XYZ file of N, CA and C in Angstrom:
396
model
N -10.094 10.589 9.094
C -11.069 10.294 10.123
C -10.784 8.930 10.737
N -10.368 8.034 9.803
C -9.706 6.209 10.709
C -9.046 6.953 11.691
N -7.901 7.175 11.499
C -7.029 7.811 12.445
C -7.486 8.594 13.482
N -8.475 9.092 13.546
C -8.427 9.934 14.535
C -9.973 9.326 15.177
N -10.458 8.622 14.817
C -11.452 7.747 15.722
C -11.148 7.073 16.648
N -9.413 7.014 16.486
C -9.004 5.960 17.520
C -8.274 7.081 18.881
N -9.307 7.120 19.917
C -8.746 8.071 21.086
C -7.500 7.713 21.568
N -6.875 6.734 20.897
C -5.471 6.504 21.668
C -4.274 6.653 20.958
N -4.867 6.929 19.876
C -3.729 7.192 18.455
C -2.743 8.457 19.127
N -1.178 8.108 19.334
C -0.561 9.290 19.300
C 0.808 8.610 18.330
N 0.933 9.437 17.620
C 2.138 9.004 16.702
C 3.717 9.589 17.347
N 4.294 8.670 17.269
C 5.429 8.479 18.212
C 6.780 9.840 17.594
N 6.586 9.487 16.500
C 7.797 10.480 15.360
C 6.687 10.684 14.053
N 7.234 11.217 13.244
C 7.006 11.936 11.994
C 6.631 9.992 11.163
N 7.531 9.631 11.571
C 7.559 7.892 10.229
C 6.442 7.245 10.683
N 6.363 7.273 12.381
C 5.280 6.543 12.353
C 3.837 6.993 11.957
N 3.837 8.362 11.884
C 2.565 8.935 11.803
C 2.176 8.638 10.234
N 2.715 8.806 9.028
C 3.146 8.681 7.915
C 2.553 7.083 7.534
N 3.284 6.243 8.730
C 2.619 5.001 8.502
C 1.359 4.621 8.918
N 1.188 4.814 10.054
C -0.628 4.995 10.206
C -1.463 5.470 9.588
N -0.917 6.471 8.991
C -1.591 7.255 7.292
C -2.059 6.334 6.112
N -0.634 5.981 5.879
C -0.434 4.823 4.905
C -1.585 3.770 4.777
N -1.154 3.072 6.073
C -2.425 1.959 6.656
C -3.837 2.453 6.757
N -4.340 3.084 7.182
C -5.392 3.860 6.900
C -5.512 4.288 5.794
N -5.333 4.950 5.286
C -5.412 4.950 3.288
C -5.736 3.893 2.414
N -5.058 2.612 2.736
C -4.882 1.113 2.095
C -6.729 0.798 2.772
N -6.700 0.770 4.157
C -8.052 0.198 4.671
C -9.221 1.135 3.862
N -8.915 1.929 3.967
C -10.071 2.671 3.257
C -10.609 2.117 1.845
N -9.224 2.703 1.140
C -9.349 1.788 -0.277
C -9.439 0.334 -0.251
N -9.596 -0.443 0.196
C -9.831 -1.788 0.191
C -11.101 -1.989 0.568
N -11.726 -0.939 2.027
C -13.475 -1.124 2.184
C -14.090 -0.805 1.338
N -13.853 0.182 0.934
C -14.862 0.724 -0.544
C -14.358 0.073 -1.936
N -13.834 -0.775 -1.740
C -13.368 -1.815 -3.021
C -14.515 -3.082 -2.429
N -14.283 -3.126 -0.953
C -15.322 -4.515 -1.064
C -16.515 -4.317 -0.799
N -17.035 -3.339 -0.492
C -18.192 -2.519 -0.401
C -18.814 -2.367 -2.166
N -18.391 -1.686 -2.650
C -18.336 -1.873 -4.156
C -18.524 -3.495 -4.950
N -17.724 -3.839 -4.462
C -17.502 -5.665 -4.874
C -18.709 -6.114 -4.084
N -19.497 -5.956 -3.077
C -20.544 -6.590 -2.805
C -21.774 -6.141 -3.017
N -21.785 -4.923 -3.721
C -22.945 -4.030 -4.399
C -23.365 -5.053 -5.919
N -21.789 -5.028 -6.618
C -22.257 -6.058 -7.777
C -20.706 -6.449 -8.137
N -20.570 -7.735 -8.104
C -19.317 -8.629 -8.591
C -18.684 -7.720 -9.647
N -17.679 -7.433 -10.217
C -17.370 -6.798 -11.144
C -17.721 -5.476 -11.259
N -17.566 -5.084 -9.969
C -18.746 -2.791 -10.644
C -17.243 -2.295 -11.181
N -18.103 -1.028 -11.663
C -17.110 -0.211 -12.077
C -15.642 -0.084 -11.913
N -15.023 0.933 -12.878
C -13.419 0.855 -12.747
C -13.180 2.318 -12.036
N -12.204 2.417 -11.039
C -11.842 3.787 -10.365
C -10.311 3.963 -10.479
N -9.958 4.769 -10.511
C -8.766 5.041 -10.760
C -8.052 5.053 -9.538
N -6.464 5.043 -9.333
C -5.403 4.545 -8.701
C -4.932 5.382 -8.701
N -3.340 5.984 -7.804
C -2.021 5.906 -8.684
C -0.950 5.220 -7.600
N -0.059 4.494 -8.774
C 1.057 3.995 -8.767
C 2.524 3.791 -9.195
N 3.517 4.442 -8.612
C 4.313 4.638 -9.299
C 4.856 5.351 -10.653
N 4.067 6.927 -10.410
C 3.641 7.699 -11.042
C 2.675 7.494 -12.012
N 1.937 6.405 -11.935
C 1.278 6.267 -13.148
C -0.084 5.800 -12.568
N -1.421 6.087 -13.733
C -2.796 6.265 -12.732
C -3.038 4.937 -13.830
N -3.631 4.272 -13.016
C -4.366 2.863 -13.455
C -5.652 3.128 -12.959
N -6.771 2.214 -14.261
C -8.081 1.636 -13.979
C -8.157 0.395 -12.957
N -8.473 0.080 -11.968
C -8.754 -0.811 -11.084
C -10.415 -1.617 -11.025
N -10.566 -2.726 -11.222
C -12.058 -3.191 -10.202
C -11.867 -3.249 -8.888
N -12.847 -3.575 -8.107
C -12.716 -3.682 -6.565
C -12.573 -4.837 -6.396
N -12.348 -5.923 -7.497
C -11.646 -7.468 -7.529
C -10.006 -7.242 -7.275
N -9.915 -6.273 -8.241
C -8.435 -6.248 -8.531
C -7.799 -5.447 -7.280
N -8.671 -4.304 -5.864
C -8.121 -3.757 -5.159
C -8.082 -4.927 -3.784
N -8.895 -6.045 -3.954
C -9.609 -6.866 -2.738
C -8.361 -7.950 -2.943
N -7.048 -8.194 -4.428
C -5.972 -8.372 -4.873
C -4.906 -8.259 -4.434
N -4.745 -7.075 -4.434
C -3.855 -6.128 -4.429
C -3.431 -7.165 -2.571
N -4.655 -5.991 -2.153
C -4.535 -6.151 -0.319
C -4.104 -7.463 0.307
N -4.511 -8.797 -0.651
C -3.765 -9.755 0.096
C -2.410 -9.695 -0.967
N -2.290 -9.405 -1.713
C -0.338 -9.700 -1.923
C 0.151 -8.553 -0.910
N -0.594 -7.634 -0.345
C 0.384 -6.818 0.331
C 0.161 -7.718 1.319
N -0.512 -8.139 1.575
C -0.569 -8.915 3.291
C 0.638 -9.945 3.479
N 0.743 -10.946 1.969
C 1.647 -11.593 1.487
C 3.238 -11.188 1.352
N 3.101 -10.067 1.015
C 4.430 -9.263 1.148
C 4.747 -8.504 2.991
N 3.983 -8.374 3.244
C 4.691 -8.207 4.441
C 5.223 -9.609 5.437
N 4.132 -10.428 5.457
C 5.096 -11.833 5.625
C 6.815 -11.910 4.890
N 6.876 -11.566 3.835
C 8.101 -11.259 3.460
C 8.792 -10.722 3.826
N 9.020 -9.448 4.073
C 9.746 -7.940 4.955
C 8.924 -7.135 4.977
N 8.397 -6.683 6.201
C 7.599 -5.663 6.828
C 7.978 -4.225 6.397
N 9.528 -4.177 5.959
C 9.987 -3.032 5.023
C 9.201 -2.533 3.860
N 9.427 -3.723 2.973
C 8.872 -3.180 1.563
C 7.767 -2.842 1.685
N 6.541 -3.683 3.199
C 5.085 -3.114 2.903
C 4.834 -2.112 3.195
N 6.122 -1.468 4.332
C 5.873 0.346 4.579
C 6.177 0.840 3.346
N 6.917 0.676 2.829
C 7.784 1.624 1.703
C 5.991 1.644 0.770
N 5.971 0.177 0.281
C 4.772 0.239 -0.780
C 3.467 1.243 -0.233
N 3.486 1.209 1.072
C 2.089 1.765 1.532
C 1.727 3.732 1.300
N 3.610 3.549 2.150
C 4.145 4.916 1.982
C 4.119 5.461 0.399
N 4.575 4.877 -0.534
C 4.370 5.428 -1.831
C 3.129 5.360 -2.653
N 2.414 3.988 -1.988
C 1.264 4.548 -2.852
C -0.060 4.751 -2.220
N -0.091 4.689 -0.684
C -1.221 5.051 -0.679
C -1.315 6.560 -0.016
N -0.359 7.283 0.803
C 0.232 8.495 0.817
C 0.674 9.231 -0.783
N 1.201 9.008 -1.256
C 2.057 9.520 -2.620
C 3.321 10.486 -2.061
N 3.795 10.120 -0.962
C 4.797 10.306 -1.075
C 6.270 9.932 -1.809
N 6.753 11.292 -2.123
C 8.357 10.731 -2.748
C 9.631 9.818 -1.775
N 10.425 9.704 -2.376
C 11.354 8.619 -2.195
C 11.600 9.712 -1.121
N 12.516 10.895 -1.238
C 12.534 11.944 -0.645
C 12.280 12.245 0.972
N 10.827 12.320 0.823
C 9.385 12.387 1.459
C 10.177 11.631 2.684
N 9.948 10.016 2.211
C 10.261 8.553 2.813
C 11.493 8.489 3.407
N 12.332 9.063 2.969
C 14.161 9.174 3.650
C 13.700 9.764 4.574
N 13.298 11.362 4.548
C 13.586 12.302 5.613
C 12.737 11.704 6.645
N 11.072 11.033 6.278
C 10.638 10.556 7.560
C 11.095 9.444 8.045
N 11.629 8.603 7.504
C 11.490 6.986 8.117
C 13.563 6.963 8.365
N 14.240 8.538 8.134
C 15.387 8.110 8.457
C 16.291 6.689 7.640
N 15.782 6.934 6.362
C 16.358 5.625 5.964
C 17.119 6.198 4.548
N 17.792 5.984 3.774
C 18.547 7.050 2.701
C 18.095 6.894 1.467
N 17.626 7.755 0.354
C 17.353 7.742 -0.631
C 17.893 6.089 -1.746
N 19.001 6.569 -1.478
C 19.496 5.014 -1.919
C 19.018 3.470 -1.858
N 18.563 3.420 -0.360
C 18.619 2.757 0.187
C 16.685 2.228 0.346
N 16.506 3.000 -0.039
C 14.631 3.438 -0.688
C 14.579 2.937 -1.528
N 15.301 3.351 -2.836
C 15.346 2.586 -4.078
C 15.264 1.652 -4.465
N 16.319 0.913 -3.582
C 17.066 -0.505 -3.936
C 15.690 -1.699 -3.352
N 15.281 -1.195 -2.117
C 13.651 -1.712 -1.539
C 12.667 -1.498 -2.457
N 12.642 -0.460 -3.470
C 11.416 -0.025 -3.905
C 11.678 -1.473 -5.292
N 12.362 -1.395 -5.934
C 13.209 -2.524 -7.078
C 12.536 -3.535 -6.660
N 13.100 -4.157 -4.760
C 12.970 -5.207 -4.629
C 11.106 -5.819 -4.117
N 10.790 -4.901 -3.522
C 8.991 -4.904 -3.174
C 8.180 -4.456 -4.306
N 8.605 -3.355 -5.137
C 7.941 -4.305 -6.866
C 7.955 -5.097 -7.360
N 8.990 -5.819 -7.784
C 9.511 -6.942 -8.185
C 8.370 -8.582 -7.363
N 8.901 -8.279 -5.862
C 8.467 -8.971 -5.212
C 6.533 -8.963 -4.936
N 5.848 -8.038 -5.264
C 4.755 -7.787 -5.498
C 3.965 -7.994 -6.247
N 4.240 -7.808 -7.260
C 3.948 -8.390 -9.079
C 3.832 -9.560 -9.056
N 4.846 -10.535 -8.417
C 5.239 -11.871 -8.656
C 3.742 -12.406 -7.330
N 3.849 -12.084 -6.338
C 2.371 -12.479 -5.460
C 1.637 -11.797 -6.140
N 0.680 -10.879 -6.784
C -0.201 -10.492 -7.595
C -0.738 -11.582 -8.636
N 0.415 -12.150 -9.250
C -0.018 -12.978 -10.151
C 0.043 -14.322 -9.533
N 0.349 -14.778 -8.329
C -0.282 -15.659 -7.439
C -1.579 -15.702 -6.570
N -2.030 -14.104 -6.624
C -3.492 -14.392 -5.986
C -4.382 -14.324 -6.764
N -5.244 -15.427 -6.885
C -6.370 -15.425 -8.189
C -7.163 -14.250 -7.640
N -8.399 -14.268 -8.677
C -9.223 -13.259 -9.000
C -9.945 -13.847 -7.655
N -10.558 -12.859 -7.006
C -11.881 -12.915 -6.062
C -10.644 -12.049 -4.226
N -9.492 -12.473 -4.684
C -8.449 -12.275 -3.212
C -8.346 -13.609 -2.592
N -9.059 -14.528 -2.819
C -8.572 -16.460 -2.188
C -7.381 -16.410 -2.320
N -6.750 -16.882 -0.861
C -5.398 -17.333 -1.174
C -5.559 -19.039 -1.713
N -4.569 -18.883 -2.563
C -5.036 -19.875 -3.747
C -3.353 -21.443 -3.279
């Protein structure tokens, strides 16, 4: 429904549409993380998934997340499609080649480097999302 509220949305190819997905997916999960987070500091835990694997989250830890991705795209605007594309779509590496035209390989070696590089801003943004 983000997506399509916007009367001017036309997706250009298959990658970009995929990415407007993406982005829209992330906004979603991040409003109802701070929506949640302003109901009561600390609410409940909801589940994720990432990198095949489903994690417990607070809406501290998703209100987190959103500025190291913000942080990481200052870095390469690559890894934050790739990250968005894999986890807030769940698309495969696969998936990500055939739309974004870019090669399995070559997915990988980004996916290595925007984990890597993600983790490391994660544990630079304190608790609350302040850039610190």
């Amino acid at each position: 429904e983000k997506i399509s509220r916007s009367a001017a949305f036309n997706a250009r190819d298959r990658a970009h549409f995929f990415g407007c997905a993406a982005h829209a997916m992330r906004q979603i999960v991040i409003d109802q993380a701070r929506a949640k987070a302003a109901e009561k500091r600390g609410g409940g835990l909801y589940e994720v998934t990432f990198d095949d694997a489903h994690l417990s989250v607070t809406p501290d830890d998703a209100i987190r997340l959103d500025e190291a991705l913000r942080r990481l795209e200052e870095i390469d605007p690559a890894f934050l499609e790739l990250v968005e594309l894999r986890f807030f779509t769940g698309l495969s590496m696969e998936q990500i080649a055939e739309a974004t035209e870019v090669s399995v390989r070559t997915l990988h070696r980004r996916w290595r480097l925007a984990r890597s590089a993600l983790q490391t801003l994660l544990d630079d943004v304190p608790d609350g999302g302040a850039a610190g």
